Tab-separated table of C-alpha atoms in Angstrom:
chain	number	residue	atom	x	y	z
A	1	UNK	CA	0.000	0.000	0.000
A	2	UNK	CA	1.798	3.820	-0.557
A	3	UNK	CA	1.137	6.501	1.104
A	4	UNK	CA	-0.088	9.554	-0.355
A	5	UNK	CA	2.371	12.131	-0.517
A	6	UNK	CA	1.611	15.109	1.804
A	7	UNK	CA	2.499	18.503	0.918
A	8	UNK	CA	5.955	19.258	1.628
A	9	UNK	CA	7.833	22.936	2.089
A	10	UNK	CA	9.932	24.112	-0.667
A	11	UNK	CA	11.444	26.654	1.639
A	12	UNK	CA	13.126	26.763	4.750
A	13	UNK	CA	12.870	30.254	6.596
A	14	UNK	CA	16.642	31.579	7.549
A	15	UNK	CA	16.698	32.028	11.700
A	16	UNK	CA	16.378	35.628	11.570
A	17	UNK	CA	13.238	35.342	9.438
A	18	UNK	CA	12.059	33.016	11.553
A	19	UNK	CA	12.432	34.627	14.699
A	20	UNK	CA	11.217	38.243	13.349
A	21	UNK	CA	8.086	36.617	11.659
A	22	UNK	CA	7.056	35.335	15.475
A	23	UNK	CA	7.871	38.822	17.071
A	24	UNK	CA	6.233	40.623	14.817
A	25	UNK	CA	3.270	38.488	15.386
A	26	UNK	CA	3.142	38.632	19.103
A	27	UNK	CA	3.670	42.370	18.812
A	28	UNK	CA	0.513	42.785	16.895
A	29	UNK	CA	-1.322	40.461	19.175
A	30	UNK	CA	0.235	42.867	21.995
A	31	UNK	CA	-1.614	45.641	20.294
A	32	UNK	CA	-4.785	43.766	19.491
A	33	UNK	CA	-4.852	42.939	23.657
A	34	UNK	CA	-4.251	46.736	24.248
A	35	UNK	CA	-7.517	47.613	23.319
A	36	UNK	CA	-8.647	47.025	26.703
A	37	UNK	CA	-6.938	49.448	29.840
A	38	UNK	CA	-4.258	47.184	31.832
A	39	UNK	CA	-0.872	45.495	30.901
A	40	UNK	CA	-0.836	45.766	27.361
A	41	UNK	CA	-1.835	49.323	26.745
A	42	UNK	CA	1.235	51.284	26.147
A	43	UNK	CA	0.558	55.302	27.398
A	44	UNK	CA	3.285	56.444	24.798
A	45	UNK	CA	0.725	55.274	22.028
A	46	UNK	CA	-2.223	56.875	23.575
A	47	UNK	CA	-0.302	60.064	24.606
A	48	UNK	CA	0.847	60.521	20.739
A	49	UNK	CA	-2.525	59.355	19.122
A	50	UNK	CA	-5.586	58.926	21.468
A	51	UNK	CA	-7.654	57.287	19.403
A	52	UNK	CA	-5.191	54.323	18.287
A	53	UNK	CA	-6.835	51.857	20.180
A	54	UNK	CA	-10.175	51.962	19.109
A	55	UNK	CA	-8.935	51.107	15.664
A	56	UNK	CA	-6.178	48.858	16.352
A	57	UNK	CA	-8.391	45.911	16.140
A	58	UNK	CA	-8.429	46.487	12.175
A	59	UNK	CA	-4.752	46.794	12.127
A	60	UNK	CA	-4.308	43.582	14.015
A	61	UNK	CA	-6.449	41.688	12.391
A	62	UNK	CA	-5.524	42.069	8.805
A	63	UNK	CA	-2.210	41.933	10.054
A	64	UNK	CA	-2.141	38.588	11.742
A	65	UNK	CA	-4.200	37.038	9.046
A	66	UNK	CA	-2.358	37.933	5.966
A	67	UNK	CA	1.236	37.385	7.576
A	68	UNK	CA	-0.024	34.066	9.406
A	69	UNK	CA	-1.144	32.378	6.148
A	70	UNK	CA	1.062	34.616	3.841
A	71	UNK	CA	4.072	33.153	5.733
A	72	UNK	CA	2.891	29.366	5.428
A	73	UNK	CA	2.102	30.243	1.533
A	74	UNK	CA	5.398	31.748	1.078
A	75	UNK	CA	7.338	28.555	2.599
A	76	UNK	CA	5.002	25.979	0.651
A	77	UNK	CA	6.040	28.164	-2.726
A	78	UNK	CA	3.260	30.099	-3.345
A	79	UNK	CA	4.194	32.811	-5.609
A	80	UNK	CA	4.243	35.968	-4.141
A	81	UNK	CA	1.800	37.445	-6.511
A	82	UNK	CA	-0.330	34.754	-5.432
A	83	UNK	CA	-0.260	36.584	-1.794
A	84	UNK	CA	-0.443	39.977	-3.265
A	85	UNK	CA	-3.746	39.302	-5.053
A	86	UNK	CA	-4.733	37.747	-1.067
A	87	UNK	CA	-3.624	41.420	0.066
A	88	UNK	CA	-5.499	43.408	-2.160
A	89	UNK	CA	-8.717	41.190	-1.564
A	90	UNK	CA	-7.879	41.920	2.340
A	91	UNK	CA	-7.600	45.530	1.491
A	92	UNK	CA	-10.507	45.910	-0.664
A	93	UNK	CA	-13.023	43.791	1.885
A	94	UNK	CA	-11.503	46.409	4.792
A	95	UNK	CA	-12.361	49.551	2.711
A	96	UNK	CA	-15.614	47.897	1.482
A	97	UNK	CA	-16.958	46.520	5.540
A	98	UNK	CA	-15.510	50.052	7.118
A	99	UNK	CA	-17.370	52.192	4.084
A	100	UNK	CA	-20.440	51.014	2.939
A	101	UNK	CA	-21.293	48.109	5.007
A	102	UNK	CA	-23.082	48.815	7.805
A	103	UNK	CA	-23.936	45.285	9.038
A	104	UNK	CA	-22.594	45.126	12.467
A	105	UNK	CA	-20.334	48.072	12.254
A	106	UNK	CA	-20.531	51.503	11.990
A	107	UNK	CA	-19.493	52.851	9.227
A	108	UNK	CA	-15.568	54.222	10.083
A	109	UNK	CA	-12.927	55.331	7.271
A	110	UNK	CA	-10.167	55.357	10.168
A	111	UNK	CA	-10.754	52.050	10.451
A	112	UNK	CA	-10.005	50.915	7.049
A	113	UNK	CA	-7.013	52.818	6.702
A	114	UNK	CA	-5.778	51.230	10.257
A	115	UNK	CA	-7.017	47.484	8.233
A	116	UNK	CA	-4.993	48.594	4.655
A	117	UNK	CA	-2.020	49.374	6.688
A	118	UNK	CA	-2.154	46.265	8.582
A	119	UNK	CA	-2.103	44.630	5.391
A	120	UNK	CA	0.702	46.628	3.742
A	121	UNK	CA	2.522	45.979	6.681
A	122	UNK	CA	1.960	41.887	6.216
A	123	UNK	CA	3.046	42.109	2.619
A	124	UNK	CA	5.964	44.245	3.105
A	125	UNK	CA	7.230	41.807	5.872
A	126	UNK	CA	6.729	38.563	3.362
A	127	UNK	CA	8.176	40.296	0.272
A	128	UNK	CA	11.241	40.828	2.885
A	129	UNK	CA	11.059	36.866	3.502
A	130	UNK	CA	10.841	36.562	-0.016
A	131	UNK	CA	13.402	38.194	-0.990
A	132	UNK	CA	16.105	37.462	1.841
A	133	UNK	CA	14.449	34.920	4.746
A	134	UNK	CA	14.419	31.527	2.769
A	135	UNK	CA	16.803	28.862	1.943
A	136	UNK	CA	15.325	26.790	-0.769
A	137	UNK	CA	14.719	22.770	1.193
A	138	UNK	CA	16.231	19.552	-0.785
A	139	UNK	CA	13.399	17.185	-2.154
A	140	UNK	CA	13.840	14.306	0.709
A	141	UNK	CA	15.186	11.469	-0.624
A	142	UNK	CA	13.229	8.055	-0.425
């Protein structure tokens, strides 16, 4: 009987890329938690923009999402213009759900602009792991 071959990474992220991809995650779920007053709220934000965190959940969100799957894409060899077209639908459904969607939401521009540059963000960060975080993996030999 074989065994049905499972997908396999083509890339292998360099240590730095590695280690900066999880950072940069935790420090946008450290944002995303900031939205309530305690720990995670950080006064030098609020002090320079007051409003940050009551549109950081757009920011955190688009960011997590497109750099969490963006980053597996990238290492399974999805073509980066694969995950650009992903960005610009991530960018598009922000400006669409902030502007003229009013299901659940109020309708906020400040919020999409805080949800594109979340995503901008994401796609800068894997066309820098594109460029210079990956080591290309050997086929394993059977």
């Amino acid at each position: 009987m074989t065994q049905a071959a499972l997908p396999t990474l083509r890339f292998r992220p360099r240590l730095w890329a590695a280690l900066l991809h999880v950072l940069l995650l935790g420090g946008a779920f450290v944002l995303f938690m900031g939205r309530k007053p305690g720990l995670f709220r950080a006064q030098a934000i609020v002090d320079r923009v007051p409003d940050f965190y009551t549109h950081v959940l757009n920011f955190s969100l688009s960011y997590l999402l497109l750099a969490g799957a963006g980053y597996l894409w990238v290492l399974l060899g999805v073509r980066l213009r694969v995950v650009a077209w992903a960005a610009l639908a991530l960018a598009v459904a922000n400006v669409a759900y902030e502007g003229w969607l009013p299901l659940l939401n109020t309708r906020d521009p400040v919020d999409a602009m805080y949800g594109v540059a979340g995503t901008a963000l994401a796609f800068a960060w894997l066309w820098l792991v594109t460029r210079f975080g990956l080591w290309r993996d050997p086929p394993a030999r059977a």
